[in-house]
CSV table of C-alpha atoms and ligand atoms in Angstrom, one decimal:
chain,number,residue,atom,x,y,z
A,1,UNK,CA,9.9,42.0,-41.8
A,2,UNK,CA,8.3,45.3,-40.3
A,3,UNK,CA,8.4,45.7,-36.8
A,4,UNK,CA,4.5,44.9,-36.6
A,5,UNK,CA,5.4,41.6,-37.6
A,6,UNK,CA,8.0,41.2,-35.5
A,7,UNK,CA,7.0,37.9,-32.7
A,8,UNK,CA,6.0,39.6,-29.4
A,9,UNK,CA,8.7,37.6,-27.5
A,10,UNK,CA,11.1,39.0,-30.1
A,11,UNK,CA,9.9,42.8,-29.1
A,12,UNK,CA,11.4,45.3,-26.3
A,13,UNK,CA,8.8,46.4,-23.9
A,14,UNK,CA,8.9,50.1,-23.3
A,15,UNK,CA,5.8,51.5,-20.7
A,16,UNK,CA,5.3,54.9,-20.3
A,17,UNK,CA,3.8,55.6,-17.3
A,18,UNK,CA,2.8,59.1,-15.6
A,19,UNK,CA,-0.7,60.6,-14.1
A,20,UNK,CA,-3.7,61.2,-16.3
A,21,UNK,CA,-3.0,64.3,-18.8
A,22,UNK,CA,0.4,64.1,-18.2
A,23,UNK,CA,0.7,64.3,-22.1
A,24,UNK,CA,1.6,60.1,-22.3
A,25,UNK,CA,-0.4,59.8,-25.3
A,26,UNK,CA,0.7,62.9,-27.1
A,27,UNK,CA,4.5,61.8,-26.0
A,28,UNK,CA,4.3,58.0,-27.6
A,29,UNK,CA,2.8,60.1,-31.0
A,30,UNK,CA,5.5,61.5,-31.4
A,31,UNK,CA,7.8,58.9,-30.8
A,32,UNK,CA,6.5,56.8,-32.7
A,33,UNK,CA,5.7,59.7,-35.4
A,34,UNK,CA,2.2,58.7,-35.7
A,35,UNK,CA,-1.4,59.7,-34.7
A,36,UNK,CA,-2.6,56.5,-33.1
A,37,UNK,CA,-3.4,57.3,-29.6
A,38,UNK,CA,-6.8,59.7,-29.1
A,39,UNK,CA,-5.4,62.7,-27.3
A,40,UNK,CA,-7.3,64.7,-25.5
A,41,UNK,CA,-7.2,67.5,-23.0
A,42,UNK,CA,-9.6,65.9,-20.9
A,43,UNK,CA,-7.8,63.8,-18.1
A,44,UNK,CA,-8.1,60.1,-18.5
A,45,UNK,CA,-8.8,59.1,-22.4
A,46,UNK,CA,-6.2,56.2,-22.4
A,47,UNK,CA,-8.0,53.3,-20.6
A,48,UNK,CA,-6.7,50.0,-21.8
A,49,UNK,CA,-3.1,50.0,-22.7
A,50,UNK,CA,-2.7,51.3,-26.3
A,51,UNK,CA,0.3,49.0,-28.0
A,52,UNK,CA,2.1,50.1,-31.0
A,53,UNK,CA,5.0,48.7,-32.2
A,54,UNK,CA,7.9,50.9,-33.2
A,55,UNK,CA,11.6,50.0,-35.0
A,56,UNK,CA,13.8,51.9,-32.1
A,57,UNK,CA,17.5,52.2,-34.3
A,58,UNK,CA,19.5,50.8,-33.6
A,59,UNK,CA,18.0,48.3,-30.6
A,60,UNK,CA,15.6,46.8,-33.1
A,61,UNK,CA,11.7,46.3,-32.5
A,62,UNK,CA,9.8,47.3,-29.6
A,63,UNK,CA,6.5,48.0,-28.8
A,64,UNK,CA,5.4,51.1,-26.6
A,65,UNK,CA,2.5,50.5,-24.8
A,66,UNK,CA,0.5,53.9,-23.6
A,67,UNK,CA,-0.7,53.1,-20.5
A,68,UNK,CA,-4.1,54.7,-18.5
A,69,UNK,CA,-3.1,57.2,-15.5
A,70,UNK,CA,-2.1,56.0,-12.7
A,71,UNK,CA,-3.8,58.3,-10.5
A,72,UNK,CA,-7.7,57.8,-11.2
A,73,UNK,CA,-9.2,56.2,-7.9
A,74,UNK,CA,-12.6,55.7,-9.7
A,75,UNK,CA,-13.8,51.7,-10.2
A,76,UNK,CA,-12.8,51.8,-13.7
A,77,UNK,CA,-9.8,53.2,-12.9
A,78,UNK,CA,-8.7,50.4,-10.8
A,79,UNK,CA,-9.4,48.7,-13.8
A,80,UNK,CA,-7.1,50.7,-15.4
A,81,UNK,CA,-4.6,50.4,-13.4
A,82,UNK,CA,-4.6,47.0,-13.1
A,83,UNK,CA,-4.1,47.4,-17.4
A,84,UNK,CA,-1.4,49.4,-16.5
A,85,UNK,CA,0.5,47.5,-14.2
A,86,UNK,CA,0.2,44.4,-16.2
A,87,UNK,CA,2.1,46.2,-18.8
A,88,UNK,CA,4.7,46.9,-16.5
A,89,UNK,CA,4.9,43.4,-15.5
A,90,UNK,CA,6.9,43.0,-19.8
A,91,UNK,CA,8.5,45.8,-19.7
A,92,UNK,CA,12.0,46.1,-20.5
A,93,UNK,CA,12.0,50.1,-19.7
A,94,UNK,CA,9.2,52.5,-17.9
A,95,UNK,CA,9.2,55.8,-19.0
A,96,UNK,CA,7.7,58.5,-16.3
A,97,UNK,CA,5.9,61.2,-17.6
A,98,UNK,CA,5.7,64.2,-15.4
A,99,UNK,CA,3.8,67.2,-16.5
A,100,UNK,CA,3.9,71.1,-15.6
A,101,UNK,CA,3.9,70.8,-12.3
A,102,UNK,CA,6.9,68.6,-11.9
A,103,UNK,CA,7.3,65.9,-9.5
A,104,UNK,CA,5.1,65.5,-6.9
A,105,UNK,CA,4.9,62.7,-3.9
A,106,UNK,CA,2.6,60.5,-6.4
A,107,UNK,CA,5.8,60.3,-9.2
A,108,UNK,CA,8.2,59.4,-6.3
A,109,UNK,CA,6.1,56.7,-5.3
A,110,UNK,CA,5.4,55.2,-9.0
A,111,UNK,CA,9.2,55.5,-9.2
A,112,UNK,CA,9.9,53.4,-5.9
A,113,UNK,CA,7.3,50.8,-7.4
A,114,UNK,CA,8.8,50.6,-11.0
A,115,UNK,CA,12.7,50.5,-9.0
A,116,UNK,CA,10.7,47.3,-6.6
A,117,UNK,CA,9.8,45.8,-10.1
A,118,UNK,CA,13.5,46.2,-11.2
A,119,UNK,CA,12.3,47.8,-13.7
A,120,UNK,CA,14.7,51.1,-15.6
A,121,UNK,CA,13.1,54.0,-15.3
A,122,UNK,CA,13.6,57.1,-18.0
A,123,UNK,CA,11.8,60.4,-16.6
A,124,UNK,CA,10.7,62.5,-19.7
A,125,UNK,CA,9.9,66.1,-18.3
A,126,UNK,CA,6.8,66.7,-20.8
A,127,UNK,CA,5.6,70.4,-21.5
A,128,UNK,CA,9.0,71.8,-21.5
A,129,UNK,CA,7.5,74.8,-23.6
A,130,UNK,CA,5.1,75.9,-20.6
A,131,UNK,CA,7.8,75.0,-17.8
A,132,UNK,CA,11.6,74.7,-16.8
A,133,UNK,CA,13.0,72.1,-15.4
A,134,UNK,CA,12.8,72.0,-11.2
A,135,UNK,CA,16.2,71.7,-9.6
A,136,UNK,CA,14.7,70.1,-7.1
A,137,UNK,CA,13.3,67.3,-9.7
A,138,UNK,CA,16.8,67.5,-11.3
A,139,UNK,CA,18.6,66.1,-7.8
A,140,UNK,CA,15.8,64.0,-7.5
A,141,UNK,CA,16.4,61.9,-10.6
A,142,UNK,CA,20.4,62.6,-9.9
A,143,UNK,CA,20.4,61.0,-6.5
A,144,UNK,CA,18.1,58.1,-7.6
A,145,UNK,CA,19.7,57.2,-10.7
A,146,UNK,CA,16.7,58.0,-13.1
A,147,UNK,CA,18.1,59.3,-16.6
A,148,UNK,CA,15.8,62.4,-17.6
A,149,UNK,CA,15.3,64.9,-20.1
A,150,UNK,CA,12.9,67.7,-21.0
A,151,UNK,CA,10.7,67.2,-23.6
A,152,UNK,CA,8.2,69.0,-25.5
A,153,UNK,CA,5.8,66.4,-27.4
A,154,UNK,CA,3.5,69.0,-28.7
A,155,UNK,CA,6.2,70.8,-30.3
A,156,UNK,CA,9.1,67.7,-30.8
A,157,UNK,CA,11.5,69.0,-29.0
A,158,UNK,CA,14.4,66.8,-27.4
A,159,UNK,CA,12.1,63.3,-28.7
A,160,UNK,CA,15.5,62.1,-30.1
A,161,UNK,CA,17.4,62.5,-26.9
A,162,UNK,CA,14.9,60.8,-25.0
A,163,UNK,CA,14.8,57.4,-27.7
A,164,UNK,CA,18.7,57.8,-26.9
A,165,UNK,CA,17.9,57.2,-23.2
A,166,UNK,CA,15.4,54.8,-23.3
A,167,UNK,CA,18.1,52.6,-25.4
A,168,UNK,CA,20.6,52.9,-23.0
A,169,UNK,CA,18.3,51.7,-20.5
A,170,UNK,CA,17.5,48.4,-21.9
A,171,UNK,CA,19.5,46.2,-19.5
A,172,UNK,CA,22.2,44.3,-21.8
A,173,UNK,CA,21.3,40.9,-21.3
A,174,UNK,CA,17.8,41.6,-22.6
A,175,UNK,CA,19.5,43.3,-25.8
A,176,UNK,CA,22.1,40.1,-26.3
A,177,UNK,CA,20.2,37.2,-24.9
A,178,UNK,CA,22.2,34.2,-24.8
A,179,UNK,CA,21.9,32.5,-27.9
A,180,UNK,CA,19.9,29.1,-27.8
A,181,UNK,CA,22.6,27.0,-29.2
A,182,UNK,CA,25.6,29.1,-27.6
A,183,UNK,CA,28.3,26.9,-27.0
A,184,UNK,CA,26.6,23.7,-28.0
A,185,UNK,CA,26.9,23.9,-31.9
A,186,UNK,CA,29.4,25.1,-34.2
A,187,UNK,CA,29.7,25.8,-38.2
A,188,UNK,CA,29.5,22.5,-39.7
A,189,UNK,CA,28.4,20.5,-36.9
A,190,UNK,CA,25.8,18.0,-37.8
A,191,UNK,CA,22.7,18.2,-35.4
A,192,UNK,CA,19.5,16.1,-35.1
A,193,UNK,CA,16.4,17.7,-33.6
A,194,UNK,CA,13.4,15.4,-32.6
A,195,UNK,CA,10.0,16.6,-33.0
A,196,UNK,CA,7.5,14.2,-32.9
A,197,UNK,CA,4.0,14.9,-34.9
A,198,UNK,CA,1.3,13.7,-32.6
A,199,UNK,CA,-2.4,14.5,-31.9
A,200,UNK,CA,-1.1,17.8,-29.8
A,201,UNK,CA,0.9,19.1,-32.9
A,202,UNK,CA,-0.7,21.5,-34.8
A,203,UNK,CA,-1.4,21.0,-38.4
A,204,UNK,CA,0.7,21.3,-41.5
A,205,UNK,CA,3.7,23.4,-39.1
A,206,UNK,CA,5.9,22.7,-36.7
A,207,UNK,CA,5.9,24.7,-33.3
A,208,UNK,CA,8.0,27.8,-32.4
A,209,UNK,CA,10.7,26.6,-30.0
A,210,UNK,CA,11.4,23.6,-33.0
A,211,UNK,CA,11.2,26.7,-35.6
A,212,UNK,CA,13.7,29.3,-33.3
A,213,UNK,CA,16.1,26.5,-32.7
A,214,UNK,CA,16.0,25.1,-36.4
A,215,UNK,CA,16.6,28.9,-37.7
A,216,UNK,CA,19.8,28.8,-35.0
A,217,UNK,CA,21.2,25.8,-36.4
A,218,UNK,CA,20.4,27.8,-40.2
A,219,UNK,CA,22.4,31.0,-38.9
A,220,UNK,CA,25.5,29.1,-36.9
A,221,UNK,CA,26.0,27.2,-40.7
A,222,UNK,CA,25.5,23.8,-39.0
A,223,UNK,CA,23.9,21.0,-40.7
A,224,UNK,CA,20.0,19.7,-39.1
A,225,UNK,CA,18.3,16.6,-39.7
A,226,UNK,CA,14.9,16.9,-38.2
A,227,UNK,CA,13.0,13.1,-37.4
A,228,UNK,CA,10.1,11.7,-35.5
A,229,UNK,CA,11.1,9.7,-32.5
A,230,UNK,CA,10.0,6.5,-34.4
A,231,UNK,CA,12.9,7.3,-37.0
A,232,UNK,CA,15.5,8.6,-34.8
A,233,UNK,CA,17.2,5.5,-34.9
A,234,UNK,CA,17.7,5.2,-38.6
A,235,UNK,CA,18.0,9.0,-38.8
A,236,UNK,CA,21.8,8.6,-36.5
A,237,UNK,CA,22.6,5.3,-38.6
A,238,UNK,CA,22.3,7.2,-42.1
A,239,UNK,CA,24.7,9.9,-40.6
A,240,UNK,CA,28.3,9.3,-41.7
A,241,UNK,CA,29.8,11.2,-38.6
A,242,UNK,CA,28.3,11.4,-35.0
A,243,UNK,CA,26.0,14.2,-34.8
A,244,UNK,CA,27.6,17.1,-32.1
A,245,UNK,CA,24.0,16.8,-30.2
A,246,UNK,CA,20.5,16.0,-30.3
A,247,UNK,CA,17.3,18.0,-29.6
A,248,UNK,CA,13.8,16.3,-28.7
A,249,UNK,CA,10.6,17.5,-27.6
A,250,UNK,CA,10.9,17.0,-23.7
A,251,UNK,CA,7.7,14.7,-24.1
A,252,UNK,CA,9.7,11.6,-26.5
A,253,UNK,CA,12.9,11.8,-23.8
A,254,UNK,CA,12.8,8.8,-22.7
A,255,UNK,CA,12.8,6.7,-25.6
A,256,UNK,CA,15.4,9.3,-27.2
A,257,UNK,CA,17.8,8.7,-24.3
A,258,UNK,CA,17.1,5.1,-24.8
A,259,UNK,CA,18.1,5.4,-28.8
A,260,UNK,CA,20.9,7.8,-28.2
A,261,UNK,CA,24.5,6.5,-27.4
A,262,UNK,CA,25.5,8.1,-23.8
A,263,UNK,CA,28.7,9.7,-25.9
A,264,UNK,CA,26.4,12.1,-27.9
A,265,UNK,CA,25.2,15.2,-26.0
A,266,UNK,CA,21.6,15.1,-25.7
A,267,UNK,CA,19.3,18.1,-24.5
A,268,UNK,CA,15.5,19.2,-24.6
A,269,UNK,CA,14.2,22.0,-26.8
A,270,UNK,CA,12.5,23.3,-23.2
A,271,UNK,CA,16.1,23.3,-21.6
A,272,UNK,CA,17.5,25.5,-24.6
A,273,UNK,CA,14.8,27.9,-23.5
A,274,UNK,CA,15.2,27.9,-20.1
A,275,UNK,CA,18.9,29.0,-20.6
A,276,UNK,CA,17.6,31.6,-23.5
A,277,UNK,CA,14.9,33.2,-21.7
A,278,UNK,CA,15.7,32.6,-17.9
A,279,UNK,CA,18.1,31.4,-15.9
A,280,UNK,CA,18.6,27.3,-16.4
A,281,UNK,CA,20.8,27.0,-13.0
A,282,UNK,CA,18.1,28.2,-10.7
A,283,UNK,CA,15.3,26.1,-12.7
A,284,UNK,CA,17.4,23.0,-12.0
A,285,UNK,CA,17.9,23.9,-8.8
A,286,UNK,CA,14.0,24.3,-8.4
A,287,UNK,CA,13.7,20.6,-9.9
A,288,UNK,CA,14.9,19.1,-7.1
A,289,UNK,CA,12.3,20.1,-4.6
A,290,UNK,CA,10.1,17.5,-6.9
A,291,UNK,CA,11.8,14.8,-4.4
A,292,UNK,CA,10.3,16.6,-1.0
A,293,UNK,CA,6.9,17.4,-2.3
A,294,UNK,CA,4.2,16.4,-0.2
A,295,UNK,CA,0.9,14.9,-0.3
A,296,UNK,CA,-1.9,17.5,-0.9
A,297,UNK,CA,1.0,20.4,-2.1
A,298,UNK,CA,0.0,23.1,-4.3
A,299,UNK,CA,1.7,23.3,-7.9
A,300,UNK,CA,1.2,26.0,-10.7
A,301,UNK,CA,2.0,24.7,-14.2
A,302,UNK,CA,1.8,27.9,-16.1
A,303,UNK,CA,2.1,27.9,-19.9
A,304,UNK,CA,2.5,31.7,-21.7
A,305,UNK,CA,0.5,30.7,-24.8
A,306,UNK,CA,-3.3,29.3,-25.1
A,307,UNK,CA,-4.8,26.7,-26.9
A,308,UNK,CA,-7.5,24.3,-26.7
A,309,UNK,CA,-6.1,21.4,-24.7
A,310,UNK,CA,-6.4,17.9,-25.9
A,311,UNK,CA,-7.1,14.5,-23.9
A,312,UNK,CA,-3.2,13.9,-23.1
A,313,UNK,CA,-2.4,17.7,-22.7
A,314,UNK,CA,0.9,18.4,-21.3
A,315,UNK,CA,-0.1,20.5,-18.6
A,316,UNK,CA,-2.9,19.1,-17.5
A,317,UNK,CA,-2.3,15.5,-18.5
A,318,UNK,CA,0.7,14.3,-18.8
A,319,UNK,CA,2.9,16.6,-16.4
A,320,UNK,CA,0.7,15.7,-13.2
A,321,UNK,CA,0.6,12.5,-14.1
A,322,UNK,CA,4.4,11.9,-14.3
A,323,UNK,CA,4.9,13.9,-11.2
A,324,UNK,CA,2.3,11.5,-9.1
A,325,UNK,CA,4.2,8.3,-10.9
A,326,UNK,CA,7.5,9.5,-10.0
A,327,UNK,CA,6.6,11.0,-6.5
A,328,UNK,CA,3.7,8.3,-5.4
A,329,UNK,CA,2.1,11.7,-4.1
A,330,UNK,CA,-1.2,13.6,-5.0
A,331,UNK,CA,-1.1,16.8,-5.6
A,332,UNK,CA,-3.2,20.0,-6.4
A,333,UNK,CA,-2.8,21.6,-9.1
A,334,UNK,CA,-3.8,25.4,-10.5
A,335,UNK,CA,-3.1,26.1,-14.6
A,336,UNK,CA,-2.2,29.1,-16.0
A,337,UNK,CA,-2.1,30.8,-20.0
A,338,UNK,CA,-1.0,33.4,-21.5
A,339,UNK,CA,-0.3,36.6,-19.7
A,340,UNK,CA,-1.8,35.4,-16.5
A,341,UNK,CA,0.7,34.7,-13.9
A,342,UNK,CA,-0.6,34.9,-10.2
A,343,UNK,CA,-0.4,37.2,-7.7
A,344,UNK,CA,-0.6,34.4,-4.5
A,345,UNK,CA,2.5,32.9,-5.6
A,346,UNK,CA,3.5,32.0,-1.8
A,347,UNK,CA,0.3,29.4,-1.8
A,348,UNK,CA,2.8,27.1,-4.3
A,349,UNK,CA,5.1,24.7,-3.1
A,350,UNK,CA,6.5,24.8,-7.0
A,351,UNK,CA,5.8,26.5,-10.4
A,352,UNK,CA,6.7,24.7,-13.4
A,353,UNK,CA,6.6,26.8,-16.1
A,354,UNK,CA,6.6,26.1,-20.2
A,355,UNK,CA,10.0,26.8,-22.2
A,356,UNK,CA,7.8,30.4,-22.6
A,357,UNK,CA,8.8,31.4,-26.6
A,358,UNK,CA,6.6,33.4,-27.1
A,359,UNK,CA,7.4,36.0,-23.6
A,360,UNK,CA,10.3,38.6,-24.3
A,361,UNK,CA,12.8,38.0,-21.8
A,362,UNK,CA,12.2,40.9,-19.4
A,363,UNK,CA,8.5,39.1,-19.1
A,364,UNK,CA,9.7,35.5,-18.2
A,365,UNK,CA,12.9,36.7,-15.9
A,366,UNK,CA,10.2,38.9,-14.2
A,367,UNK,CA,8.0,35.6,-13.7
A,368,UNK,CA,11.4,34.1,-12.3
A,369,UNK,CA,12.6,36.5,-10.3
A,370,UNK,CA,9.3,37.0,-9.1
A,371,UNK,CA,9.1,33.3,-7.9
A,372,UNK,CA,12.7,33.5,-6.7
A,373,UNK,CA,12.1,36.9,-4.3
A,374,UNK,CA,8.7,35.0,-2.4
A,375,UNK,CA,10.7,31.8,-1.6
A,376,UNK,CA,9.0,29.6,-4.2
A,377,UNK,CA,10.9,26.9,-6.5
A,378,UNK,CA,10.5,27.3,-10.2
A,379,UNK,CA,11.2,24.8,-12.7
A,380,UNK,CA,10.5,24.4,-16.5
A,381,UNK,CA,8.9,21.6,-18.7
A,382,UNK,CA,11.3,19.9,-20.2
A,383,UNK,CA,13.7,20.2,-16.2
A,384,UNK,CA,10.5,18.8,-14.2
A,385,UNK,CA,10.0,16.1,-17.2
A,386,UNK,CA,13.2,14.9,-17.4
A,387,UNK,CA,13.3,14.5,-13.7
A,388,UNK,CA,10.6,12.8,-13.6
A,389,UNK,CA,12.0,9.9,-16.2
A,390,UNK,CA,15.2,10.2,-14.2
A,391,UNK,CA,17.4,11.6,-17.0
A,392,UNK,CA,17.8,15.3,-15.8
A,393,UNK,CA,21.3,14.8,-15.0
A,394,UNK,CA,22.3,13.4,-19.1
A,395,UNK,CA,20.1,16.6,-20.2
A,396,UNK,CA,21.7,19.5,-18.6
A,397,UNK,CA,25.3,18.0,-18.5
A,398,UNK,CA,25.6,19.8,-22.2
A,399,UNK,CA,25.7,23.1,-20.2
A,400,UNK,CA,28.3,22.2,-17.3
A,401,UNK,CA,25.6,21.4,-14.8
B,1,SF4,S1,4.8,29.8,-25.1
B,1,SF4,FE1,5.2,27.9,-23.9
B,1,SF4,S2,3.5,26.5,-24.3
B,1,SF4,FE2,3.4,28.2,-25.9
B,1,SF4,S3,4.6,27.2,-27.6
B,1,SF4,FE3,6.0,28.5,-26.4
B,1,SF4,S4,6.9,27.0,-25.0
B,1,SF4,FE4,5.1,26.0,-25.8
């Protein structure tokens, strides 16, 4: 697979960031060895965020996203800049681009954003062939913690270096997520997964949590049987041993904890992502303020894919409805898709958000820790819905919880 092919979620985020004509363009050419983004010497060419995806050796695929200046105060520059910070918002690593002149008051502050973001920051110190390096810039960067080179984009010089530092940047627990099935399933354990095939499924495929976590049970050289709900049954009386656990789409769990005997693990295919992508202690955690909603409280489901939403949709359906069954309450809700997560989190009393497969994880533990730094409980699907059908405790006791 080439790295343009590579799933989005599966991708490192690099931004590189800087003022207009700082060279960013020029600089991600010659990263990525290609001719993709216009340059120009006029200031300001860049005004969406250019992506381009890249195989960075040896950390794997990524996808460098040229960003629009930070510094242009026109009205389409806000617009710009609203591009720009949205990229920031998935990325893994920023890279600063400072030009000529060196550092000035306007880097330091994009550096103290990008550091509020918790967000690594590489400064590459373009046009190295027209200036030297500052030592005032150098203690800068020293004293702050910013790895930094010189660079020369025009003429190549020190590009390697500066790949070398944007690797060692990447925090580690975005290069080795936890593994979906760490822990849970070993070489030849037998494993059922349940993914029902209703009117929401799409056609002729399964979806990619069922896919990621079918391909995990492929890799760990455990065995899978995968079954609709409605065969579960005789799918565990055909096995000859008891399977090590069992997988269902968060929607079937009640009549899968009904079918399955309390001695075999059971889990959600939501929950497995909750763990993978965020944190699934501080999800559960935010599961429990479902019990002291109240009536009239604001709740953001929030979904990083979009699709046309059928009569029993799960976020707008089904979700609001099991919460007001469960709780006896009425509440508002706001949606959200894709790569639109609010700014006004501190209106919500609680964000439940889907098992997000197709954010990288920088992306979805940005969302969280986002949520977790304004005070506001987050949750995920397959937490919020097993809560709600009173068998959240059976679900995450696989994990130690
Ligand atoms: S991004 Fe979310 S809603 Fe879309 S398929 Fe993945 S888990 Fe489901």
């Amino acid at each position: 697979m080439s790295a343009e092919q590579t799933p989005r979620a599966l991708r490192h985020i690099i931004a590189i960031i800087g003022r207009r004509n700082a060279g960013k363009s020029s600089l991600l050419n010659a990263l990525t060895e290609q001719d993709i983004s216009i340059v120009s010497p006029e200031a300001g060419t860049t005004t969406d965020a250019v992506a381009k995806p890249y195989e960075l050796l040896p950390l794997g695929p990524v996808t460098f996203y040229d960003t629009a200046g930070l510094d242009d105060d026109s009205s389409l520059g806000q617009q710009r800049i609203k591009s720009t910070r949205k990229a920031l918002y998935k990325a893994d690593v920023a890279v600063l681009v400072v030009n000529e002149d060196g550092l000035g008051s306007f880097e330091k502050q994009i550096a103290a954003d990008v550091r509020e973001m918790q967000i690594p920051l590489v400064a590459a110190f373009n046009k190295c062939d027209k200036a030297t390096l500052r030592p005032e810039d150098e203690t800068f960067c020293r004293e702050n913690n910013i790895p930094y080179t010189v660079v020369s984009a025009l003429e190549n010089k020190n590009i390697t270096r500066l790949k070398e530092l944007i690797i060692a940047a990447v925090p580690e627990e975005n290069k080795r997520p936890i593994k979906l099935l760490d822990g849970l399933v070993e070489a030849k354990d037998s494993v059922i997964l349940v993914t029902p095939i209703d009117t929401s499924a799409p056609k002729g495929r399964l979806i990619l949590p069922q896919v990621q976590i079918l391909r995990e049970v492929l890799d760990t050289k455990a065995f899978a049987t995968v079954t609709q709900t409605e065969e579960l049954a005789d799918s565990l009386a055909a096995l000859k041993d008891k399977p090590r656990i069992v997988i269902t789409d968060s929607q079937a769990i009640l009549q899968v904890d009904k079918i399955v005997p309390p001695e075999i693990a059971l889990t959600t295919f939501s929950i497995l992502f909750a763990r993978h992508k965020a944190d699934l202690q501080i999800m559960a955690e935010g599961a429990k303020t479902i019990d002291r909603l109240e009536n009239g409280d604001k709740i953001l489901i929030a979904e990083a894919c979009s699709h046309h939403a059928q009569d029993d949709d799960i976020a707008k359906v089904k979700i609001p409805n099991w919460l007001s069954r469960y709780t006896g309450k009425k509440f508002e809700f706001s949606f959200r898709t894709g790569s639109d997560f609010p700014e006004n989190l501190e209106e919500y009393r609680l964000v439940i958000h889907c098992g997000a497969c197709m954010l990288n994880k920088a992306e979805m533990n940005r969302r969280l820790r986002e949520c977790v730094r304004r005070g506001v409980p987050i949750t995920n699907y397959g937490i919020a819905i097993s809560k709600t059908q009173g068998v959240l405790e059976r679900v995450i006791k696989p994990f130690g919880l």
